[in-house]
Amino acid sequence: MKYFKIQATRNAARYKIDNKIFDNVTQRKLPFEQRNSQGKLSQYAICPSCLNPIQLIGLSHEIKVSPHGKHTGKNIAGLPQWNAQRYKYCPFASHKEYQKPNDEELLQEVDQSVIELYDLMRSQFDKVVYVIQNTLHIKCSDNFWANALQSYIINRVYLYPWLSEVNLPYIFAYRGMQHMRCFGQQFEIDSEIYNALAKLKNVKFEKTNINSQYAILRNSYGCYLNLLFRFSDHQQNAVCGEQLIETMMFCVDDADNGKTVFEQKISFDETYFMNTVRSKRAVHYRNNRLLDIAAEKMLPLL
Amino acid sequence: MNIYDHNEMNDKKVVLESSEEIVCNNCPETVIFHLKDNNHEFSMGLSTVIECLIFAVQCGELPKLPLSWLTDVDRANYSSYSEDERNFYFDDNFPRKRE
Ligand SMILES: [Zn+2]
């Protein structure tokens, strides 16, 4: 991995693994730098994904490897207790122990991490929607998002073991928007998805006067449009133990004949969502209608 | 038992004046029907029409609906009538044949 945290929370900042940054952020205080019984100094931090203790390798120049983090696999004084259950869902876990994403598996208990991600969704639902709309080149109605959120809650996607603050908007779409209708939603003109749908028989795009870059998907008169969003194949690949590549397939199916009419691989942006959450820029003004929907639908866990 | 006056009902035969498709981003209705009798004009959303239809099915006034059709209606309407067994009979219409 190439990032570390110094607090074991979902919201905690991620820092690049680098000698200067480590020095700045931790000032080499305990428990982040410790000496073993032989007097050898080691640097520790927290895995940004599974929140387990990691040892930072290659910070000093004595070994010629690019700086990276390695799970300790055991308890380290002053750092969170080693959690083997969480480790197996960590994309940076060893290949032998890593459990790949699948749609059936859910965590059995509501732990602190689950609560933090649930609260993050509730307090930042407008920004979750902002990120996913920009990623998919669509704009959907509040009613659509209320229903996607309903589905997210009913299916207890907040217990999806691979959920993190990085992939929250993407996994929200992955499970929440599953099999929802495209009809009546807005698509960005000239985007791949727009062009694929515009070619279809019975599809009509209507320009709006709200936003000139988007058009609403309508049916031609007398023809029922049965186009549905579909997501599949969530994958995590920690390339060379460093950069995390997370992807899913984004498709539109025609449920009348079972054909897939659009297909695109979506790569998750590792920093987009949390940067948007922290951003004070005016473009990220809060959408109170969406926040009200989240407050109403997401009752406190426990 | 008659709970309404037949003559009055005949006088006040409701007719569909017009319908309009809604292209409002935040409106839950996709179609609004404008209705009129001798004395009144009023509007009704498509979701109310479906609710009336389901009511008639549950009373036994109309036959049950095909599950494939009702599932599509639920998706269009954000409803869950296809989860209630009183409303549908099982059909295996896939791929959908509509013509
Ligand atoms: Zn980890």
mmCIF file with all atom_site columns, N, CA, C and O in Angstrom, chain B residues 23-39:
data_model
loop_
_atom_site.group_PDB
_atom_site.id
_atom_site.type_symbol
_atom_site.label_atom_id
_atom_site.label_alt_id
_atom_site.label_comp_id
_atom_site.label_asym_id
_atom_site.label_entity_id
_atom_site.label_seq_id
_atom_site.pdbx_PDB_ins_code
_atom_site.Cartn_x
_atom_site.Cartn_y
_atom_site.Cartn_z
_atom_site.occupancy
_atom_site.B_iso_or_equiv
_atom_site.pdbx_formal_charge
_atom_site.auth_seq_id
_atom_site.auth_comp_id
_atom_site.auth_asym_id
_atom_site.auth_atom_id
_atom_site.pdbx_PDB_model_num
ATOM 1  N N  . VAL B 1 23 ? -42.501 15.639 -16.889 1.00 0.00 ? 23 VAL B N  1
ATOM 2  C CA . VAL B 1 23 ? -41.052 15.617 -17.075 1.00 0.00 ? 23 VAL B CA 1
ATOM 3  C C  . VAL B 1 23 ? -40.413 16.437 -15.965 1.00 0.00 ? 23 VAL B C  1
ATOM 4  O O  . VAL B 1 23 ? -39.581 17.283 -16.207 1.00 0.00 ? 23 VAL B O  1
ATOM 5  N N  . CYS B 1 24 ? -40.881 16.190 -14.745 1.00 0.00 ? 24 CYS B N  1
ATOM 6  C CA . CYS B 1 24 ? -40.335 16.932 -13.616 1.00 0.00 ? 24 CYS B CA 1
ATOM 7  C C  . CYS B 1 24 ? -39.379 16.031 -12.874 1.00 0.00 ? 24 CYS B C  1
ATOM 8  O O  . CYS B 1 24 ? -39.729 14.911 -12.507 1.00 0.00 ? 24 CYS B O  1
ATOM 9  N N  . ASN B 1 25 ? -38.178 16.529 -12.670 1.00 0.00 ? 25 ASN B N  1
ATOM 10 C CA . ASN B 1 25 ? -37.121 15.726 -12.069 1.00 0.00 ? 25 ASN B CA 1
ATOM 11 C C  . ASN B 1 25 ? -37.489 15.215 -10.678 1.00 0.00 ? 25 ASN B C  1
ATOM 12 O O  . ASN B 1 25 ? -37.058 14.157 -10.257 1.00 0.00 ? 25 ASN B O  1
ATOM 13 N N  . ASN B 1 26 ? -38.296 15.967 -9.971  1.00 0.00 ? 26 ASN B N  1
ATOM 14 C CA . ASN B 1 26 ? -38.545 15.584 -8.587  1.00 0.00 ? 26 ASN B CA 1
ATOM 15 C C  . ASN B 1 26 ? -39.985 15.231 -8.297  1.00 0.00 ? 26 ASN B C  1
ATOM 16 O O  . ASN B 1 26 ? -40.409 15.169 -7.157  1.00 0.00 ? 26 ASN B O  1
ATOM 17 N N  . CYS B 1 27 ? -40.749 15.012 -9.381  1.00 0.00 ? 27 CYS B N  1
ATOM 18 C CA . CYS B 1 27 ? -42.141 14.641 -9.201  1.00 0.00 ? 27 CYS B CA 1
ATOM 19 C C  . CYS B 1 27 ? -42.261 13.122 -9.246  1.00 0.00 ? 27 CYS B C  1
ATOM 20 O O  . CYS B 1 27 ? -41.793 12.500 -10.173 1.00 0.00 ? 27 CYS B O  1
ATOM 21 N N  . PRO B 1 28 ? -42.873 12.517 -8.220  1.00 0.00 ? 28 PRO B N  1
ATOM 22 C CA . PRO B 1 28 ? -42.983 11.057 -8.221  1.00 0.00 ? 28 PRO B CA 1
ATOM 23 C C  . PRO B 1 28 ? -43.944 10.517 -9.283  1.00 0.00 ? 28 PRO B C  1
ATOM 24 O O  . PRO B 1 28 ? -43.886 9.350  -9.618  1.00 0.00 ? 28 PRO B O  1
ATOM 25 N N  . GLU B 1 29 ? -44.833 11.347 -9.809  1.00 0.00 ? 29 GLU B N  1
ATOM 26 C CA . GLU B 1 29 ? -45.785 10.877 -10.817 1.00 0.00 ? 29 GLU B CA 1
ATOM 27 C C  . GLU B 1 29 ? -45.217 11.035 -12.226 1.00 0.00 ? 29 GLU B C  1
ATOM 28 O O  . GLU B 1 29 ? -44.581 12.037 -12.524 1.00 0.00 ? 29 GLU B O  1
ATOM 29 N N  . THR B 1 30 ? -45.470 10.047 -13.090 1.00 0.00 ? 30 THR B N  1
ATOM 30 C CA . THR B 1 30 ? -45.010 10.179 -14.478 1.00 0.00 ? 30 THR B CA 1
ATOM 31 C C  . THR B 1 30 ? -46.146 10.624 -15.398 1.00 0.00 ? 30 THR B C  1
ATOM 32 O O  . THR B 1 30 ? -45.910 11.176 -16.457 1.00 0.00 ? 30 THR B O  1
ATOM 33 N N  . VAL B 1 31 ? -47.381 10.342 -14.989 1.00 0.00 ? 31 VAL B N  1
ATOM 34 C CA . VAL B 1 31 ? -48.531 10.790 -15.777 1.00 0.00 ? 31 VAL B CA 1
ATOM 35 C C  . VAL B 1 31 ? -49.596 11.332 -14.821 1.00 0.00 ? 31 VAL B C  1
ATOM 36 O O  . VAL B 1 31 ? -49.831 10.761 -13.761 1.00 0.00 ? 31 VAL B O  1
ATOM 37 N N  . ILE B 1 32 ? -50.209 12.434 -15.212 1.00 0.00 ? 32 ILE B N  1
ATOM 38 C CA . ILE B 1 32 ? -51.325 12.999 -14.445 1.00 0.00 ? 32 ILE B CA 1
ATOM 39 C C  . ILE B 1 32 ? -52.562 12.996 -15.344 1.00 0.00 ? 32 ILE B C  1
ATOM 40 O O  . ILE B 1 32 ? -52.482 13.410 -16.503 1.00 0.00 ? 32 ILE B O  1
ATOM 41 N N  . PHE B 1 33 ? -53.685 12.516 -14.820 1.00 0.00 ? 33 PHE B N  1
ATOM 42 C CA . PHE B 1 33 ? -54.941 12.507 -15.578 1.00 0.00 ? 33 PHE B CA 1
ATOM 43 C C  . PHE B 1 33 ? -55.833 13.638 -15.080 1.00 0.00 ? 33 PHE B C  1
ATOM 44 O O  . PHE B 1 33 ? -55.999 13.796 -13.866 1.00 0.00 ? 33 PHE B O  1
ATOM 45 N N  . HIS B 1 34 ? -56.358 14.381 -16.017 1.00 0.00 ? 34 HIS B N  1
ATOM 46 C CA . HIS B 1 34 ? -57.308 15.437 -15.647 1.00 0.00 ? 34 HIS B CA 1
ATOM 47 C C  . HIS B 1 34 ? -58.711 14.912 -15.895 1.00 0.00 ? 34 HIS B C  1
ATOM 48 O O  . HIS B 1 34 ? -59.043 14.522 -17.005 1.00 0.00 ? 34 HIS B O  1
ATOM 49 N N  . LEU B 1 35 ? -59.542 14.888 -14.856 1.00 0.00 ? 35 LEU B N  1
ATOM 50 C CA . LEU B 1 35 ? -60.872 14.285 -14.927 1.00 0.00 ? 35 LEU B CA 1
ATOM 51 C C  . LEU B 1 35 ? -61.937 15.360 -14.694 1.00 0.00 ? 35 LEU B C  1
ATOM 52 O O  . LEU B 1 35 ? -61.665 16.404 -14.110 1.00 0.00 ? 35 LEU B O  1
ATOM 53 N N  . LYS B 1 36 ? -63.163 15.035 -15.162 1.00 0.00 ? 36 LYS B N  1
ATOM 54 C CA . LYS B 1 36 ? -64.217 16.037 -15.074 1.00 0.00 ? 36 LYS B CA 1
ATOM 55 C C  . LYS B 1 36 ? -65.567 15.343 -14.951 1.00 0.00 ? 36 LYS B C  1
ATOM 56 O O  . LYS B 1 36 ? -65.824 14.356 -15.640 1.00 0.00 ? 36 LYS B O  1
ATOM 57 N N  . ASP B 1 37 ? -66.424 15.809 -14.047 1.00 0.00 ? 37 ASP B N  1
ATOM 58 C CA . ASP B 1 37 ? -67.834 15.393 -14.087 1.00 0.00 ? 37 ASP B CA 1
ATOM 59 C C  . ASP B 1 37 ? -68.659 16.657 -14.282 1.00 0.00 ? 37 ASP B C  1
ATOM 60 O O  . ASP B 1 37 ? -68.114 17.682 -14.674 1.00 0.00 ? 37 ASP B O  1
ATOM 61 N N  . ASN B 1 38 ? -69.965 16.563 -14.020 1.00 0.00 ? 38 ASN B N  1
ATOM 62 C CA . ASN B 1 38 ? -70.803 17.728 -14.301 1.00 0.00 ? 38 ASN B CA 1
ATOM 63 C C  . ASN B 1 38 ? -70.397 18.960 -13.517 1.00 0.00 ? 38 ASN B C  1
ATOM 64 O O  . ASN B 1 38 ? -70.531 20.078 -13.987 1.00 0.00 ? 38 ASN B O  1
ATOM 65 N N  . ASN B 1 39 ? -69.924 18.716 -12.291 1.00 0.00 ? 39 ASN B N  1
ATOM 66 C CA . ASN B 1 39 ? -69.669 19.858 -11.409 1.00 0.00 ? 39 ASN B CA 1
ATOM 67 C C  . ASN B 1 39 ? -68.209 20.109 -11.064 1.00 0.00 ? 39 ASN B C  1
ATOM 68 O O  . ASN B 1 39 ? -67.889 21.179 -10.584 1.00 0.00 ? 39 ASN B O  1
#
